[in-house]
Coordinates of C-alpha atoms in Angstrom, one line a residue:
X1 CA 0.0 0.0 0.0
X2 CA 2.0 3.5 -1.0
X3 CA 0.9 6.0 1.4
X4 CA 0.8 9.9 0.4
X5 CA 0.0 13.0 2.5
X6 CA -3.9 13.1 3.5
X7 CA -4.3 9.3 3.7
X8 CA -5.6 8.2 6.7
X9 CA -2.6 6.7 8.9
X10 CA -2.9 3.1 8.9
X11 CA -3.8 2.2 12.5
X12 CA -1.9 -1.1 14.3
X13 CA -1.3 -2.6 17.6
X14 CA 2.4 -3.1 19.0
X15 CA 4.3 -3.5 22.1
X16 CA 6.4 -0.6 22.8
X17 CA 9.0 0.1 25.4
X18 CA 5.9 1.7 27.4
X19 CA 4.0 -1.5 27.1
X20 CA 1.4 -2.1 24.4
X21 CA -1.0 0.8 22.2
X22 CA -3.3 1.0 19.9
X23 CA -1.9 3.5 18.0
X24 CA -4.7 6.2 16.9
X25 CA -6.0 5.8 20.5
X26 CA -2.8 6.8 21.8
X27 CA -2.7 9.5 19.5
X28 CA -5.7 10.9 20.6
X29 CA -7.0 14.9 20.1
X30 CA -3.0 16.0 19.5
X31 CA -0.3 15.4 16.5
X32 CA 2.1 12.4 16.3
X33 CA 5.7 12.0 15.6
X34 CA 6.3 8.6 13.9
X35 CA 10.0 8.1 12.9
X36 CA 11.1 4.5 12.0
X37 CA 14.8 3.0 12.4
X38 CA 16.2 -0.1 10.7
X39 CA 17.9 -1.6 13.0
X40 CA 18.8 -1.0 16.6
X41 CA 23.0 0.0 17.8
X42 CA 23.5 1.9 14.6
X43 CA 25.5 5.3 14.5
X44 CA 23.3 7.3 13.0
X45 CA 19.9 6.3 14.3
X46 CA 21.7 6.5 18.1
X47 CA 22.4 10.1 17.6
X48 CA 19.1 10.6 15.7
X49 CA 17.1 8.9 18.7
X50 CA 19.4 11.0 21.5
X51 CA 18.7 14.5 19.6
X52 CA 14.4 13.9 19.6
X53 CA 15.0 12.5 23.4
X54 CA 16.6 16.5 23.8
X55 CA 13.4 17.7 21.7
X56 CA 10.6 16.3 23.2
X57 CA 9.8 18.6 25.2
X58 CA 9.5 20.8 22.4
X59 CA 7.0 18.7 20.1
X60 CA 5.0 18.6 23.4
X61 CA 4.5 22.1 24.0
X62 CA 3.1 22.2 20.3
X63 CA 0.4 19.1 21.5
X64 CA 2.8 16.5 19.7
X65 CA 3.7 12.9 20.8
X66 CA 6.6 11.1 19.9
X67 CA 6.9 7.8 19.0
X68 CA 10.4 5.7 17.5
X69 CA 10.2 2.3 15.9
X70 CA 12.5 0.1 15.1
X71 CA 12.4 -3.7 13.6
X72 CA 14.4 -4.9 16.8
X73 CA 12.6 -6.4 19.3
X74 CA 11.1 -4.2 22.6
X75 CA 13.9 -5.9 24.9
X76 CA 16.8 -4.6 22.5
X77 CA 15.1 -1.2 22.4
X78 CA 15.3 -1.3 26.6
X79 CA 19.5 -1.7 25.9
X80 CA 19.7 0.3 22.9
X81 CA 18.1 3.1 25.1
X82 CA 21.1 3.4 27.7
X83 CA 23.3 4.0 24.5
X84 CA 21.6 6.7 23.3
X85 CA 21.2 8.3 26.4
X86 CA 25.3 8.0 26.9
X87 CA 25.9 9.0 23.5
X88 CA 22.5 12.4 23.6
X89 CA 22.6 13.5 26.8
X90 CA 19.1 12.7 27.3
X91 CA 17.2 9.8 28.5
X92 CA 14.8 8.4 26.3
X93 CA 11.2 8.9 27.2
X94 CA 8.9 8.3 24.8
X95 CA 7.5 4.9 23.5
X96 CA 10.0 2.9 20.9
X97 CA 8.0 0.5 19.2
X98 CA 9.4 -3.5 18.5
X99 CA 8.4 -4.5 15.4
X100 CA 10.6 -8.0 14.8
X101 CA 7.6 -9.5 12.6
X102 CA 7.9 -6.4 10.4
X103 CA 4.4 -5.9 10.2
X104 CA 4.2 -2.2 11.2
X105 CA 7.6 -1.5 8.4
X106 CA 5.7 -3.0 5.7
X107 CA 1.8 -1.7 6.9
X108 CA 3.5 1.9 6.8
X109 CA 5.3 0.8 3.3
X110 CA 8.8 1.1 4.5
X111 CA 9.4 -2.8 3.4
X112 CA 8.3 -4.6 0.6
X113 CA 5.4 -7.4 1.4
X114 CA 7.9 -9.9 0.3
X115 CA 10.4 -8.8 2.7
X116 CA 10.1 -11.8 5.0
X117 CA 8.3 -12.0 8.4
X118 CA 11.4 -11.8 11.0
X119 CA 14.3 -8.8 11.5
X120 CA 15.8 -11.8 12.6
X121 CA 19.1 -12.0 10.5
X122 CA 18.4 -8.9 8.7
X123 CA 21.0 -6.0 7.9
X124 CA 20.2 -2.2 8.4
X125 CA 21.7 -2.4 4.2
X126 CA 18.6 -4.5 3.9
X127 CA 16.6 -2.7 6.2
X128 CA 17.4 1.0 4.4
X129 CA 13.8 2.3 3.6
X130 CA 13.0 2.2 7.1
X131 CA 14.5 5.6 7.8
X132 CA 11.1 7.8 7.3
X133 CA 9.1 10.4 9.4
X134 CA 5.2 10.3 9.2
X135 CA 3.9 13.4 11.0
X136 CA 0.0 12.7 11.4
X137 CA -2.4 15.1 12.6
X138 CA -5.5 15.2 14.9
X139 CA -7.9 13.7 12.1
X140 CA -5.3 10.8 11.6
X141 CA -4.2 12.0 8.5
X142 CA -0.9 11.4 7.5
X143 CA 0.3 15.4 7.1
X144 CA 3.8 15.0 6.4
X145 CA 5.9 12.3 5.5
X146 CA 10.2 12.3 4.5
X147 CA 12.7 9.4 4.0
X148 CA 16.1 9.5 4.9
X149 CA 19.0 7.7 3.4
X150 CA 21.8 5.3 5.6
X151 CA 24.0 7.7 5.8
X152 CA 22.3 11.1 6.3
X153 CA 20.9 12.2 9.9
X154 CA 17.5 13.8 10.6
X155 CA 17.2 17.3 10.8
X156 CA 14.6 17.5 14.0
X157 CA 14.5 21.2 13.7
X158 CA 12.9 21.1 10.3
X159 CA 10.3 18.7 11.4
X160 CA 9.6 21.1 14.4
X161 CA 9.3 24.0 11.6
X162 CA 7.6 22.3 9.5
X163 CA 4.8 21.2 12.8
X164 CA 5.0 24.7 13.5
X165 CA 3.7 25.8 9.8
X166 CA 1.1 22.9 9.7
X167 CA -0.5 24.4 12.7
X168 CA -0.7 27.4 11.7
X169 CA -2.4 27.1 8.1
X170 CA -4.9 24.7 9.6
X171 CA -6.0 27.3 11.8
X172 CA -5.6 30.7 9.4
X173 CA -6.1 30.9 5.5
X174 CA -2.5 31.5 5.0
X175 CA 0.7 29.2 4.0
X176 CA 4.5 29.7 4.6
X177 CA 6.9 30.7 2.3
X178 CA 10.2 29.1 1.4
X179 CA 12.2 29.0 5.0
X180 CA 9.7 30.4 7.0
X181 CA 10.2 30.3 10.5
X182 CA 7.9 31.7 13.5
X183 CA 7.4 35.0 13.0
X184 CA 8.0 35.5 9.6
X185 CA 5.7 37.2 7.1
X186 CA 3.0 34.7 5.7
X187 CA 1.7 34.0 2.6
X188 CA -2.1 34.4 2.2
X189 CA -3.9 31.6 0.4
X190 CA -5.9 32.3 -3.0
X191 CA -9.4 31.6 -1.4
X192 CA -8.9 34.8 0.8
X193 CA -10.5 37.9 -1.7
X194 CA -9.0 41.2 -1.5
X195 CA -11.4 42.3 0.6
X196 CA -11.6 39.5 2.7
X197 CA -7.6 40.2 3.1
X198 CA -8.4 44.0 3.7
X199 CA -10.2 42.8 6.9
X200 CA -8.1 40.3 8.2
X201 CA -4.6 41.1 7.1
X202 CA -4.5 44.9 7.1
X203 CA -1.6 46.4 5.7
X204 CA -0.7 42.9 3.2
X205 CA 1.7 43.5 0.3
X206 CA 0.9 41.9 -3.2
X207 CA 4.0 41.1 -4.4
X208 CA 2.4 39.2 -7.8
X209 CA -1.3 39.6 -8.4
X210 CA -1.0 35.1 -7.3
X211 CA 1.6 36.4 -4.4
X212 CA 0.3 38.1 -1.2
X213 CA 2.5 38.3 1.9
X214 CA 1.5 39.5 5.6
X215 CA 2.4 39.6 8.8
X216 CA 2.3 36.1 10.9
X217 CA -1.2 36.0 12.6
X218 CA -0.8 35.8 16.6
X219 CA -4.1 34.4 17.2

């Protein structure tokens, strides 16, 4: 199944190192943070795993859970997790989910259906699609989703930009501009008329009759 942006985020059950979920349930009214790993004691996803551990807090404040996964087992998740902390700086306190059947990798289309039914034996070379980010909203809709090659490490403060932008156009009639960050002007969105902009973004600039910018709303 090839997932895009607005598809409903295929729900599962798994047993995390917080015990088991249900996965839209323990999403609940707020955003979600999925990011998958393809195998557990590798470099990069150790440092990747200790830098959101430092972030969480931060994803929280914006009503955002965060949730790893890995095709290791849960028990190899519980050692991994002393590593990371050694290596971040941070202890690692939200859920990692164990996925050694690979159902969730393949459910989530990371892995082929062919791709066998154990991580047992399997190489991170083998495992290399499993490097993505599903950001999901509220409605369990899949608003954001990246994939990461072996070799490359997550940039965490994007995805915290990017939530940040998400937020805000679901809530105003305006979208963000090449590397907008908070505070920056916005762009206001074509179904806002001139006079609807005159009311609610006094002062705008057209740029191009298609290009409108003002400033961020605070509301």
């Amino acid at each position: 199944m090839s997932l895009r942006i607005n598809d409903t985020a295929p729900d599962f059950t798994a047993e995390t190192t917080q015990g088991p979920i249900h996965f839209h349930e323990w999403i609940g009214d707020g955003w979600a943070v999925l990011f998958s790993h393809p195998k557990d004691f590798t470099p990069v996803c150790t440092t990747e795993l200790g830098a959101m551990a430092g972030l969480e807090a931060e994803f929280a404040k914006r009503g955002a859970k965060v949730i790893g996964l890995s095709v290791d087992p849960v028990d190899s998740h519980a050692k991994w997790a002393k590593d990371i902390e050694d290596v971040g700086g941070h202890p690692v306190t939200y859920p990692m989910i164990g996925d050694p059947e690979l159902k969730i990798a393949k459910l989530y289309d990371m892995l082929a259906a062919d791709a066998g039914e154990t991580s047992e034996g399997r190489t991170p070379a083998l495992n290399a699609p499993v490097r993505t980010v599903f950001v999901i909203g509220p409605d369990k809709k899949i608003k954001l989703h990246l994939a990461y090659p072996m070799t490359t490490g997550r940039n965490f403060d994007e995805i915290l930009r990017v939530l940040d932008s998400m937020q805000l156009t679901a809530k105003h009639k305006v979208a963000t501009p090449a590397n907008w960050k908070q505070g920056d002007d916005v762009i206001i969105t074509a179904a806002v008329s001139n006079e609807e902009a005159d009311k609610s973004f006094p002062g705008y600039k057209t740029v191009k009759p298609y290009l409108r910018t003002a400033a961020q709303p605070q509301s």
